[in-house]
Coordinates of C-alpha atoms and ligand atoms in Angstrom, one line a residue:
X1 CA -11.0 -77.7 -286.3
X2 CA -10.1 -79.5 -283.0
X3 CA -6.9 -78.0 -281.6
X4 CA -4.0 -80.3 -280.7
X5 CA -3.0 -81.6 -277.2
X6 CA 0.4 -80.6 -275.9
X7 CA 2.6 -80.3 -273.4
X8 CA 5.4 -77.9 -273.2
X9 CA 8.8 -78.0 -271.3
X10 CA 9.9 -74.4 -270.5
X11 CA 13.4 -74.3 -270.0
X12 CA 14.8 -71.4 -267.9
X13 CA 18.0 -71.7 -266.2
X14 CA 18.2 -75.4 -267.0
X15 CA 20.0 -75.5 -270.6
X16 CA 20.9 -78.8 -270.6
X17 CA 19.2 -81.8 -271.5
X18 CA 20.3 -84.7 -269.0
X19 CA 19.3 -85.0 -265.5
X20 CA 15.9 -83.0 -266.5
X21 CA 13.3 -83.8 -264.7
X22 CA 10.6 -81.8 -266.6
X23 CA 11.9 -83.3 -269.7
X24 CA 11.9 -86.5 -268.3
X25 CA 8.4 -86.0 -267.7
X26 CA 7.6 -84.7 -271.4
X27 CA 9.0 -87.5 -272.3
X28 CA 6.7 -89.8 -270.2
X29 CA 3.6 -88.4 -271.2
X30 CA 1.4 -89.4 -273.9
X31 CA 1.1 -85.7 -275.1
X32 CA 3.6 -84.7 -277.8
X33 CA 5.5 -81.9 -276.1
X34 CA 7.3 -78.2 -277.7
X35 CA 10.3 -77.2 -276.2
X36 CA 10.7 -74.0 -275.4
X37 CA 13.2 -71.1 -274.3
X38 CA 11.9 -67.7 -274.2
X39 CA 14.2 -64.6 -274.3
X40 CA 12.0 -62.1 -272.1
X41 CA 12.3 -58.8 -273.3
X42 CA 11.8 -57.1 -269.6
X43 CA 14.8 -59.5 -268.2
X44 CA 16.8 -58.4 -270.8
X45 CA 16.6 -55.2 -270.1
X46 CA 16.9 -55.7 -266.3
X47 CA 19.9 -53.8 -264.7
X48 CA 21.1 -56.9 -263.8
X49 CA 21.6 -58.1 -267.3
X50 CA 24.4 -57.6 -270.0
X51 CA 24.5 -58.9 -273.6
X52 CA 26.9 -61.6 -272.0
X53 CA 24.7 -63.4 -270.4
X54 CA 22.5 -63.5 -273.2
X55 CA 25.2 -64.9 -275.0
X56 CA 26.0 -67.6 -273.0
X57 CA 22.5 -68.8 -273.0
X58 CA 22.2 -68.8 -277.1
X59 CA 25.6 -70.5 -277.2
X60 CA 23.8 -73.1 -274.9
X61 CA 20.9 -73.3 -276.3
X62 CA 22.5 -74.0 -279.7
X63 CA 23.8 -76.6 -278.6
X64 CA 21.2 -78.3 -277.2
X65 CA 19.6 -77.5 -280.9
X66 CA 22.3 -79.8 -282.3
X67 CA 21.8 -82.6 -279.8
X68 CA 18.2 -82.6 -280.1
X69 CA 18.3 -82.9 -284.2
X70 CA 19.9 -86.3 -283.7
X71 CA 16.9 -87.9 -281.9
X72 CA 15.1 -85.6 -284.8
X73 CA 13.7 -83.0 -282.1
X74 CA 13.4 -79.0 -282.6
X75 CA 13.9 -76.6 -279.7
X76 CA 11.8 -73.2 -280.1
X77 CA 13.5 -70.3 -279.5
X78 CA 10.9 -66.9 -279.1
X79 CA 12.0 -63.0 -278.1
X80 CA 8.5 -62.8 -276.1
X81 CA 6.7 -62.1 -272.5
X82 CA 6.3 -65.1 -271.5
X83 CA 2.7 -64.4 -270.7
X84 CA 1.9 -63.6 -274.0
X85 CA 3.8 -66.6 -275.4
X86 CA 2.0 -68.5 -273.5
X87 CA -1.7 -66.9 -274.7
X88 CA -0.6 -67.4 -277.8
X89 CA 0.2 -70.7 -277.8
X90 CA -3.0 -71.9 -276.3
X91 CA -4.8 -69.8 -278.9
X92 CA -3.7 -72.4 -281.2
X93 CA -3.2 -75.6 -279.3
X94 CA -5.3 -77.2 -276.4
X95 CA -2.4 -76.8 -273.7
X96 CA -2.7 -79.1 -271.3
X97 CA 0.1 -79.1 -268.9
X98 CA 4.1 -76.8 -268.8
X99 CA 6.7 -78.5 -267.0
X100 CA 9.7 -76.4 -265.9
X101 CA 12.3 -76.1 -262.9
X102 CA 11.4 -74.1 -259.9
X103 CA 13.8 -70.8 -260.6
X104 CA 15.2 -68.7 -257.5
X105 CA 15.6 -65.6 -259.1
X106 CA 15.6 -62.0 -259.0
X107 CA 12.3 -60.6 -258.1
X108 CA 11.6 -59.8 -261.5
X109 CA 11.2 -63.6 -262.7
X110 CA 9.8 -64.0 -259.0
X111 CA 6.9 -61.6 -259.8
X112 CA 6.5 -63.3 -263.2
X113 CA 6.0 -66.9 -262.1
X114 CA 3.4 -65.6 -259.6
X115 CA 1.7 -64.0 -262.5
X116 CA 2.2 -66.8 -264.6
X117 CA 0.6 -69.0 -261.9
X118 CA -2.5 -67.2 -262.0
X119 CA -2.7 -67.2 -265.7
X120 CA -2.2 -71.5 -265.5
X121 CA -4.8 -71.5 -262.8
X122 CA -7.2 -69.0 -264.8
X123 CA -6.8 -71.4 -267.9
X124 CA -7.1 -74.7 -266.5
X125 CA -3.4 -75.5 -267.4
X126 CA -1.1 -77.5 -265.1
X127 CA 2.0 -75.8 -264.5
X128 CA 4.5 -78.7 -262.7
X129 CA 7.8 -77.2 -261.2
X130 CA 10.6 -79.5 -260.3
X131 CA 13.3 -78.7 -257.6
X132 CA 16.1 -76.8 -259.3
X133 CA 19.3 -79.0 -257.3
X134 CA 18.9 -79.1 -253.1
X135 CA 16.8 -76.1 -253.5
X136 CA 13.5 -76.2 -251.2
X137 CA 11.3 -74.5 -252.3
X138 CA 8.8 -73.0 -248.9
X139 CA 11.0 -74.2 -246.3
X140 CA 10.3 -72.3 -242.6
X141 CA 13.6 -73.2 -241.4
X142 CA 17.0 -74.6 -242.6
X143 CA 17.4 -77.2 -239.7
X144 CA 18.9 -80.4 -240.6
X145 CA 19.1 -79.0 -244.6
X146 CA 22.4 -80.1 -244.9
X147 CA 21.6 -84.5 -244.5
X148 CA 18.6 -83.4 -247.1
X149 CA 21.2 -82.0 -249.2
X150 CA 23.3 -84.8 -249.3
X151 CA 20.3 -87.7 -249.6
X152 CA 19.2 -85.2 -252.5
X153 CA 22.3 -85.4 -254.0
X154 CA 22.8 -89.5 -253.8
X155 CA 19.6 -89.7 -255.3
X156 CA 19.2 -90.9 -259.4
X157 CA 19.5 -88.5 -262.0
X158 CA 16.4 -87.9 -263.8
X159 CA 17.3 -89.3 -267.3
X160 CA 15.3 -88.5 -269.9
X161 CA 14.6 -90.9 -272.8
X162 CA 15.0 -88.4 -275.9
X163 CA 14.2 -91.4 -278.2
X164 CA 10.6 -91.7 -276.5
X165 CA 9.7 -88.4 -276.4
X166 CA 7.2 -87.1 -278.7
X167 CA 7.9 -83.6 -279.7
X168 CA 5.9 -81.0 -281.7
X169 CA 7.0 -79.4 -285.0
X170 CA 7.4 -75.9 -284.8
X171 CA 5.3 -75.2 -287.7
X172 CA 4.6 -72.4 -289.4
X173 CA 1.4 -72.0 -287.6
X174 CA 3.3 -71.1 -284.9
X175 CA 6.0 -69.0 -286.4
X176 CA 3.2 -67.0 -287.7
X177 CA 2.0 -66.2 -284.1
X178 CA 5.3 -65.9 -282.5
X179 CA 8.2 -63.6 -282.5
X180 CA 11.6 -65.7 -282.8
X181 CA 13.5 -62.9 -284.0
X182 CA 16.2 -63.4 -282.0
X183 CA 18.7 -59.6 -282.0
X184 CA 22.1 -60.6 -283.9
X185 CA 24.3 -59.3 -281.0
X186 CA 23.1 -62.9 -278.6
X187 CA 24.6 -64.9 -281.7
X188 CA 28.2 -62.7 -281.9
X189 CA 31.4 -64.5 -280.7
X190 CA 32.7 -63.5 -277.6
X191 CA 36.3 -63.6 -277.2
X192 CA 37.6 -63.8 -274.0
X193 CA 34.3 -65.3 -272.5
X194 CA 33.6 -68.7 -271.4
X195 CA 31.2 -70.3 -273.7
X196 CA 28.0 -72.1 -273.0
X197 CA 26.9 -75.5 -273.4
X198 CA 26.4 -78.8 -272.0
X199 CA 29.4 -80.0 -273.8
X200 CA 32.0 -77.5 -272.7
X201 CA 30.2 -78.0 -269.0
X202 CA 31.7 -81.3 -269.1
X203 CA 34.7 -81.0 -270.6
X204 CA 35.7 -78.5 -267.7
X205 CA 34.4 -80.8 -265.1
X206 CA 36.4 -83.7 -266.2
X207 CA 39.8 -81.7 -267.0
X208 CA 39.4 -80.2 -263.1
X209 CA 38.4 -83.4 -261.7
X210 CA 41.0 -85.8 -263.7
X211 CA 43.9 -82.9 -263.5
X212 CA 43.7 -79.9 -262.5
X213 CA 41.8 -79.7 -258.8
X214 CA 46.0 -80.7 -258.0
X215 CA 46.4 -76.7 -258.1
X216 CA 43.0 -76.2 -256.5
X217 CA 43.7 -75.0 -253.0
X218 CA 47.1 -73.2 -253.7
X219 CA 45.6 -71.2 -256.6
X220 CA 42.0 -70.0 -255.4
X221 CA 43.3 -67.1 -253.8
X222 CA 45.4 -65.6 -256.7
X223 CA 43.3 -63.6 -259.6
X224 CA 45.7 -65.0 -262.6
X225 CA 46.3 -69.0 -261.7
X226 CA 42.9 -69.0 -260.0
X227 CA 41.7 -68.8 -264.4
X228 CA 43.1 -72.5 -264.8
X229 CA 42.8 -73.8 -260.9
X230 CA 39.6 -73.4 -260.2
X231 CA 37.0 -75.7 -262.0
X232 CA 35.5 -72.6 -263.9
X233 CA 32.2 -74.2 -264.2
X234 CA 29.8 -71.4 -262.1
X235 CA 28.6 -70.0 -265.4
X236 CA 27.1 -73.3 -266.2
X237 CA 25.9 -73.8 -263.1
X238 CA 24.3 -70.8 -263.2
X239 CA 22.5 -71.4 -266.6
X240 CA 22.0 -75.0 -265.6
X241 CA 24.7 -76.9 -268.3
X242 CA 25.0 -78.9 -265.4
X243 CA 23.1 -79.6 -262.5
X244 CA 25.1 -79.9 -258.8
X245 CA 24.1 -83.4 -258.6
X246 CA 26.0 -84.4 -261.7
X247 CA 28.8 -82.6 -260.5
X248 CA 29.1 -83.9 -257.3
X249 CA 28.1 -87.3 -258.4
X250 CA 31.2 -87.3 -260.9
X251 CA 33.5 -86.1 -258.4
X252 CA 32.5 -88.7 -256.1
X253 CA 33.1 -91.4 -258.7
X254 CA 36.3 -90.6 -259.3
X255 CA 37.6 -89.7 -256.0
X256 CA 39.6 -92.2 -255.9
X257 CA 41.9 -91.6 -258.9
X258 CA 41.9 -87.4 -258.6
X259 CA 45.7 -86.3 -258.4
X260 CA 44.6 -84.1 -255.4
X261 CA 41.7 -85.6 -252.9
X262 CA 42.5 -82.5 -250.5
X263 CA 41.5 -80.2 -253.7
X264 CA 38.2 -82.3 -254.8
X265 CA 37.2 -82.2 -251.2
X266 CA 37.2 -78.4 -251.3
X267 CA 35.2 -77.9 -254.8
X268 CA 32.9 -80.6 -253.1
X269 CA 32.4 -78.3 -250.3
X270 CA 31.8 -75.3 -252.3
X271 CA 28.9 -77.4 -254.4
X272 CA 27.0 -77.5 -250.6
X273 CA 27.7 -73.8 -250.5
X274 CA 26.4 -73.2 -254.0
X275 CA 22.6 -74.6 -252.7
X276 CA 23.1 -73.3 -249.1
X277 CA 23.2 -69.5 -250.3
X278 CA 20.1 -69.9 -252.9
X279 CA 18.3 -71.7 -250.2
X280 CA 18.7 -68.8 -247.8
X281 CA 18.2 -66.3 -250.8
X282 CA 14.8 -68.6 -251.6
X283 CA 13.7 -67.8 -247.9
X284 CA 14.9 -64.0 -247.9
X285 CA 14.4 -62.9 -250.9
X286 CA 14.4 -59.0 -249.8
X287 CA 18.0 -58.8 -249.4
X288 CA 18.1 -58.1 -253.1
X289 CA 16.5 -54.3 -252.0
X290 CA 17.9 -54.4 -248.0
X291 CA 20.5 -55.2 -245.4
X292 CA 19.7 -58.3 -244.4
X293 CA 20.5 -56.8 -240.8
X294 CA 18.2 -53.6 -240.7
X295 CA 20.6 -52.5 -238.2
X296 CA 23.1 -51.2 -240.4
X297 CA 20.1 -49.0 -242.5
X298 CA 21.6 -45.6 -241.1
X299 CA 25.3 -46.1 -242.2
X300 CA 26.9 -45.3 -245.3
X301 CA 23.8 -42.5 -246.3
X302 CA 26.1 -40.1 -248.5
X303 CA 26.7 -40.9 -252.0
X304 CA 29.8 -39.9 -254.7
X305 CA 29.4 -40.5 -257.9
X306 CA 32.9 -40.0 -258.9
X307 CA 34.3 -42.1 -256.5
X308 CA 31.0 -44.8 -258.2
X309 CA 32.4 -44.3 -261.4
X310 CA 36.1 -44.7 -260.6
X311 CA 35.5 -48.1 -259.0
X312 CA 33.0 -48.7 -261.6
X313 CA 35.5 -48.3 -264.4
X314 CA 39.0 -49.3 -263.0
X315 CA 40.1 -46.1 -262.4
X316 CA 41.0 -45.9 -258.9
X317 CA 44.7 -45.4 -258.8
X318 CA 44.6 -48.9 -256.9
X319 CA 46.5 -51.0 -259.1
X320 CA 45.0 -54.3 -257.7
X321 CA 41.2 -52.9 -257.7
X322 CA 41.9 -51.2 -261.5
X323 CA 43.2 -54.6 -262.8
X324 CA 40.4 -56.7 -261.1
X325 CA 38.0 -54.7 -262.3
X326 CA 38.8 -54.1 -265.7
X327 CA 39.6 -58.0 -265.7
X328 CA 35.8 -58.6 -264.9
X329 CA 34.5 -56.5 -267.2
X330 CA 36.5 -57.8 -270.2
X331 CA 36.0 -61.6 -269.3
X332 CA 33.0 -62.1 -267.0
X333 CA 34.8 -63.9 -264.5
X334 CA 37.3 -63.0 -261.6
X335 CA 38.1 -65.5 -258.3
X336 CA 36.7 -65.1 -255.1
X337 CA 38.8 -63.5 -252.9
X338 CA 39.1 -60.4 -255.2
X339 CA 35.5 -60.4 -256.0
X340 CA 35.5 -59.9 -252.0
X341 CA 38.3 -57.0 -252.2
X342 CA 36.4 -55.1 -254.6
X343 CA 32.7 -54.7 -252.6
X344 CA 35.0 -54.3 -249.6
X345 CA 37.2 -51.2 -251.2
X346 CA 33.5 -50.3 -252.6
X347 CA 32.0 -50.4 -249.4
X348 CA 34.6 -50.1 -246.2
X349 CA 37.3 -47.9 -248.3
X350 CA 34.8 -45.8 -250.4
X351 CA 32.2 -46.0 -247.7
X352 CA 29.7 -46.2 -250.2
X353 CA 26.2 -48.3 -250.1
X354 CA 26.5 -51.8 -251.9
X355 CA 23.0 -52.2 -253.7
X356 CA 24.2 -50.0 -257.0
X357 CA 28.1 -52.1 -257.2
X358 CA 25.8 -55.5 -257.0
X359 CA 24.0 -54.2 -260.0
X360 CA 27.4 -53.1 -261.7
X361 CA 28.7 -56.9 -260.7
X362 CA 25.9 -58.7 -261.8
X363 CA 26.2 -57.1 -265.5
X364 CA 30.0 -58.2 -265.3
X365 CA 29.6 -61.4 -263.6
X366 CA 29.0 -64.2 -266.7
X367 CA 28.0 -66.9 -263.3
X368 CA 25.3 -64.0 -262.0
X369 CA 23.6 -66.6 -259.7
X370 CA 21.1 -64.0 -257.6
X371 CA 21.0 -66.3 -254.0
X372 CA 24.8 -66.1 -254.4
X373 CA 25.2 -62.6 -255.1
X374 CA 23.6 -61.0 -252.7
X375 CA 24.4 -63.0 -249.7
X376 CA 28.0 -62.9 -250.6
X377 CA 27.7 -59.1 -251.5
X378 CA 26.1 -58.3 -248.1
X379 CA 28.5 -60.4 -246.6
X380 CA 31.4 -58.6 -247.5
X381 CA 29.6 -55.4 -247.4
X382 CA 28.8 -56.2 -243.6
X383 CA 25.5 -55.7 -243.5
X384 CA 25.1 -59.3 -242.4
X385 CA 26.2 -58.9 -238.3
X386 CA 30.0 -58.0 -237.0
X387 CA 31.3 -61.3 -236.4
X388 CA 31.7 -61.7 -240.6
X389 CA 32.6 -58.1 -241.0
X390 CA 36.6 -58.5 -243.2
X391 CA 38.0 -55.1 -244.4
X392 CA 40.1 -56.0 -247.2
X393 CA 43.5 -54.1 -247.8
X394 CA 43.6 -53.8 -251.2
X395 CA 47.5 -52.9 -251.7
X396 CA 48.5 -55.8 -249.1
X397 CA 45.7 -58.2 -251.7
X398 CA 48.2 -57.1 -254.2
X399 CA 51.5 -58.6 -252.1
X400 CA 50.1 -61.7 -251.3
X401 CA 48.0 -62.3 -254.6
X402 CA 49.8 -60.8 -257.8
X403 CA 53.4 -60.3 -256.1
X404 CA 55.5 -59.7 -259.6
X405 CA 52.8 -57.3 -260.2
X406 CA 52.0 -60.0 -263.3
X407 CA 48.1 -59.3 -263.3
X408 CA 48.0 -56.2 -262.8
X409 CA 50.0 -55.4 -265.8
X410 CA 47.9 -57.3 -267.7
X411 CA 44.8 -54.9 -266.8
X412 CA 46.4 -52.1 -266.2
X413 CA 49.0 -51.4 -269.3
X414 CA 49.6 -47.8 -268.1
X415 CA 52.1 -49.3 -265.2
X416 CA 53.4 -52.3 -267.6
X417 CA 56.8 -50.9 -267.4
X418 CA 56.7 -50.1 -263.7
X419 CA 58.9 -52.8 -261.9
X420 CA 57.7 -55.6 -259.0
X421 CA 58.7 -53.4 -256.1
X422 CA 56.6 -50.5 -257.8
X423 CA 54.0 -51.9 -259.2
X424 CA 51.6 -51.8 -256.0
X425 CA 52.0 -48.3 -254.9
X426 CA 53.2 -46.8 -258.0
X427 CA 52.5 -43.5 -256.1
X428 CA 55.8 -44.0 -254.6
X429 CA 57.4 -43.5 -257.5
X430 CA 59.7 -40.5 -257.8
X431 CA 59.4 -37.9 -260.5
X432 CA 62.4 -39.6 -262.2
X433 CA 61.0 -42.9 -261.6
X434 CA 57.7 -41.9 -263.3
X435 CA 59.6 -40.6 -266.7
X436 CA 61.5 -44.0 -266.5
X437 CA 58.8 -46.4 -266.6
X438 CA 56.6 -44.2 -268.8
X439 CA 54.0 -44.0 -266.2
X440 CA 53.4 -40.0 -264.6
X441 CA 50.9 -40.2 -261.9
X442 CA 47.5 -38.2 -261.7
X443 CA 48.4 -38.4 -265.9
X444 CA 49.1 -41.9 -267.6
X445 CA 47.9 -43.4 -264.5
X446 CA 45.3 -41.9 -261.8
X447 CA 46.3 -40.8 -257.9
X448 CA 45.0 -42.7 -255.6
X449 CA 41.0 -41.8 -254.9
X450 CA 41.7 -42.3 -251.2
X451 CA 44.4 -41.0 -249.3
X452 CA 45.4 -43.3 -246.8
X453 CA 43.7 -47.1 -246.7
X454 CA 44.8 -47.0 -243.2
X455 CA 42.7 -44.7 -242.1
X456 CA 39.6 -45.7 -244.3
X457 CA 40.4 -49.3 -242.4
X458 CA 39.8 -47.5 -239.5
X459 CA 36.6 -45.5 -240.0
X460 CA 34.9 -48.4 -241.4
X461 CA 35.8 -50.8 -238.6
X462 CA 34.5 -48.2 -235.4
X463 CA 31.3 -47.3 -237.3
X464 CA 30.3 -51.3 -238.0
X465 CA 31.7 -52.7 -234.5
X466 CA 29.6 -49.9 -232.7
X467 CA 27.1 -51.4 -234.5
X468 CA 27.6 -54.6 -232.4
X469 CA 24.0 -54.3 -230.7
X470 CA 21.9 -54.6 -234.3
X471 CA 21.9 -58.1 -233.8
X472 CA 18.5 -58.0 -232.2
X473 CA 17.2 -56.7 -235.0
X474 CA 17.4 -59.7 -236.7
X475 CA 14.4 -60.8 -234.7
X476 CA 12.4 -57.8 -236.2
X477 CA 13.3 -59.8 -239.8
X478 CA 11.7 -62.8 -239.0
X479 CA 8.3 -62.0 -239.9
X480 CA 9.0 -60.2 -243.2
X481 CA 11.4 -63.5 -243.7
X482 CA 7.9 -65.6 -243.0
X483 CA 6.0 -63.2 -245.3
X484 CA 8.4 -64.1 -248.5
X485 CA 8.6 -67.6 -247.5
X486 CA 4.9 -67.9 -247.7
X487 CA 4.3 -66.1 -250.7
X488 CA 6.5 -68.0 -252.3
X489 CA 4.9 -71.5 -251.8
Ligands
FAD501 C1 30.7 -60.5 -253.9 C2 30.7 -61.9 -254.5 C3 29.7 -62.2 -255.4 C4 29.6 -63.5 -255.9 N1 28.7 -63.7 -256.9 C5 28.6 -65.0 -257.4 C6 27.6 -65.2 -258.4 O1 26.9 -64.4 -258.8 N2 27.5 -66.5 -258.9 C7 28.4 -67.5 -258.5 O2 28.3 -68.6 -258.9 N3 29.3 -67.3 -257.5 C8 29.4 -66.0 -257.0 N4 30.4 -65.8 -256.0 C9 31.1 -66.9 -255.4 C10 32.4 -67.3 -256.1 O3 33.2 -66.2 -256.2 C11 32.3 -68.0 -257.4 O4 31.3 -69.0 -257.3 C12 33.5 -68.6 -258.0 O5 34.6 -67.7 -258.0 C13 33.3 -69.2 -259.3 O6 34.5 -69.8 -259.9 P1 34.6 -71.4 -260.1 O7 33.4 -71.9 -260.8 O8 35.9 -71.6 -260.7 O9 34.5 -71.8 -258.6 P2 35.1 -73.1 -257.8 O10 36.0 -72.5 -256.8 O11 35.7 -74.1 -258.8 O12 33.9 -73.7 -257.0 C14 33.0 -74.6 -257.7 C15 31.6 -74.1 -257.6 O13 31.2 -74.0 -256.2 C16 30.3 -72.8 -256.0 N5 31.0 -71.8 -255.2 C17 32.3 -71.5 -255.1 N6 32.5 -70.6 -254.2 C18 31.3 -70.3 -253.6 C19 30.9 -69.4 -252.6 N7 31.7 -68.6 -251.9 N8 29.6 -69.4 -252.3 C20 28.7 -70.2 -253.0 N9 29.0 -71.0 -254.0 C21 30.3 -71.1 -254.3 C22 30.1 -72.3 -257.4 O14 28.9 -72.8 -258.0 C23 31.4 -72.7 -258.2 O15 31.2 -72.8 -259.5 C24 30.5 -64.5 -255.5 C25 31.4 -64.2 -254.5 C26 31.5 -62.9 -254.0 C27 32.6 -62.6 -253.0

């Protein structure tokens, strides 16, 4: 029997179905196409990986289901390699072309798209990437990016017509073939997470916009307003809910009735940023394993596993740190100055190496966006140059940021009783203090794991300004920077 001609869209980070260019194109062709999302097993087990993020992308991808029944479309959903999907499917079908976004990831899906390449090439099937938002993919340098960026985002959405496209059943020919088992712990609820979805994208986006981006700028700072004053929406940026050009293309709109311009001018910024850092993770994609300045290779060397683990888990005797921590690992989310306090009490205080906190991060992190990530965790880290090196005190973070102490005893219920003028260095507290407030420290609560942030301050700040000179060896980066860039093409 003569095998059916078919497209397929392979949606990745892209769970949303306008402004889609590949689906745009499926829906163009004279093909019928099968829409599919593949959970990978070997992703899913990446250290970078929780069950949180796999939730976020069934809850989107559930409703996309929903959306695409109305126009009387299915969405397959497979637990599978997505080589052997892929073999599979062109066992049964005669495949003819995938369309998908071009994906700036970890090198794990970077590895996999080069094999996948190959395996398109080998079988005479055309594989058609579309830019994922401003993101080049192949550029040599970054000059004059930001004027592409904004003609990039001024240009039309790519709209596709649902109603025209032409999808294929998923039959049980192919359920025979495929695994789309998919494990009952991505379909659980999840509490005090965001959810996904193109729907509650929105929904966000328009509350922050229309409301409230009038608390933006005074909130972004502080861990508990920042929940409801920033616009929230980096998880579904991250999973693609929404692509940067709708946002900023919405915000634009309706610039003229926000209640705050100053506040949608500074999430507008922060869009550019959100390309800028995957563009430079795009062209350097080693910092994921190395200092992007080789220079500081040789510091930071000794490891301690309990110091790791007390960080790790909010157990620090910092009450700022504990309560950030333990905030992120309950709700995936925490703002961005504190995200910045905890690699630099990780790194300056601790003195420890950064590359095994970004994994612990990126498991807690429901917006893990990898370009982001790691330039922002090297960045704080100080493994970029000196001129960006900022040591965070965490007891002063916990003065300006949480001064009634309101967060922290929201994290940290062992010092709920322990009163505003306590509640940072509850060490201070005298022995009769501690029976007061319920709270005896080293017991209910931990002793500090450093002894004086002053002098941890200090260390860290000689050894990285003496490391003024590693500049130059930016210049020995360039050609492992060219090497990435061109194997990326
Ligand atoms: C160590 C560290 C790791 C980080 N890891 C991530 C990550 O994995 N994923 C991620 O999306 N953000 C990351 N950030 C940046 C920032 O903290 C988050 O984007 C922000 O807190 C998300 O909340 P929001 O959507 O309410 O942001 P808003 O303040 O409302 O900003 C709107 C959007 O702009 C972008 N954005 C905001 N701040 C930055 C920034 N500094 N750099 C680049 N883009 C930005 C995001 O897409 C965000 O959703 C990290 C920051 C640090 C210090």
């Amino acid at each position: 029997m003569e095998k059916e001609t078919i497209n397929i869209v392979w949606f990745k980070r892209d769970l949303r179905l306008k402004d889609h260019a590949p689906l745009k194109a499926a829906a163009e062709s004279e093909n019928p196409s099968l829409l599919v999302y593949l959970f990978e097993p070997s992703l899913i087990h990446d250290p970078h990986y929780d069950v949180r993020h796999w939730r976020f992308v069934w809850q989107s991808l559930t409703d996309m289901m929903v959306k695409l029944s109305e126009h009387d479309l299915e969405l397959l959903v497979a637990y599978e390699e997505a080589e052997t999907f892929f073999d599979r499917i062109s066992d049964q079908y005669d495949l003819k072309a995938v369309y998908s976004h071009e994906e700036t990831g970890i090198d794990l899906t970077y590895q996999r798209d080069l094999a996948m390449k190959m395996w398109f090439e080998t079988m005479d099937i055309e594989w058609k990437e579309y830019q994922t938002n401003a993101v080049q993919r192949g550029l040599m340098h970054r000059d004059g990016w930001r004027d592409t960026w904004k003609s990039t985002m001024d240009e039309p959405q790519a709209e596709p017509n649902l109603d025209q496209l032409h999808s294929v059943r998923v039959s049980d020919n192919i359920l025979d073939i495929i695994n789309t088992s998919i494990p009952n712990r991505f379909k659980e609820e999840t509490g005090y997470f965001q959810t996904g979805g193109e729907e509650k994208a929105w929904k966000l986006l328009k509350s922050f916009i229309h409301e409230r981006c009038s608390d933006y700028n005074a909130s972004i700072s502080a861990p508990g307003p920042a929940r409801t004053g920033c616009s929230r929406l980096s998880p579904h940026f991250t999973w693609g809910n929404m692509s940067i050009k709708q946002a900023v293309q919405y915000a634009d709109e309706h610039y003229d009735d926000a209640p705050s311009k100053r506040g949608l001018r500074s999430f507008r910024s922060r869009l550019g940023w959100h390309c800028h850092f995957i563009q430079k993770f795009e062209s350097e994609p080693r910092i994921e394993f190395e200092n992007m300045n080789r220079g500081y290779d040789d510091i930071r060397r000794e490891w301690n596993e309990e110091k790791f683990q007390a960080w790790k888990e909010g157990t620090t005797g910092f009450p700022m740190v504990d309560a950030c921590m333990r905030s992120v690992i309950s709700t995936g989310y925490l703002n961005f100055r504190m995200r910045a306090m905890l690699v630099s009490f990780l790194t300056h205080h601790l003195w420890l190496d950064w590359s095994k906190g970004s994994l612990h991060l990126a498991r807690q992190f429901l917006d893990f966006e990898p370009g982001i990530h790691y330039s922002q965790f090297q960045m704080q880290a100080g493994t970029i140059g000196v001129n960006t090196i900022r040591i965070y005190n965490p007891i002063k973070q916990g003065y300006d940021h949480d001064p009634d102490g309101e967060f922290i005893r929201e994290w940290v219920p062992e010092l709920s009783e322990v009163p505003r003028d306590l509640i940072h260095e509850p060490w201070e507290m005298s022995e009769m203090e501690q029976q007061m407030y319920g709270c005896r420290i080293g017991t209910d609560y931990p002793a500090p794991i450093i002894e004086d942030v002053k002098e941890s301050y200090k260390h860290a700040s000689k050894i990285l300004w003496s490391k003024k000179g590693s500049n130059k060896v930016k210049e020995e980066n360039k050609g492992i920077l060219r090497k990435h860039v061109k194997n990326r093409r």
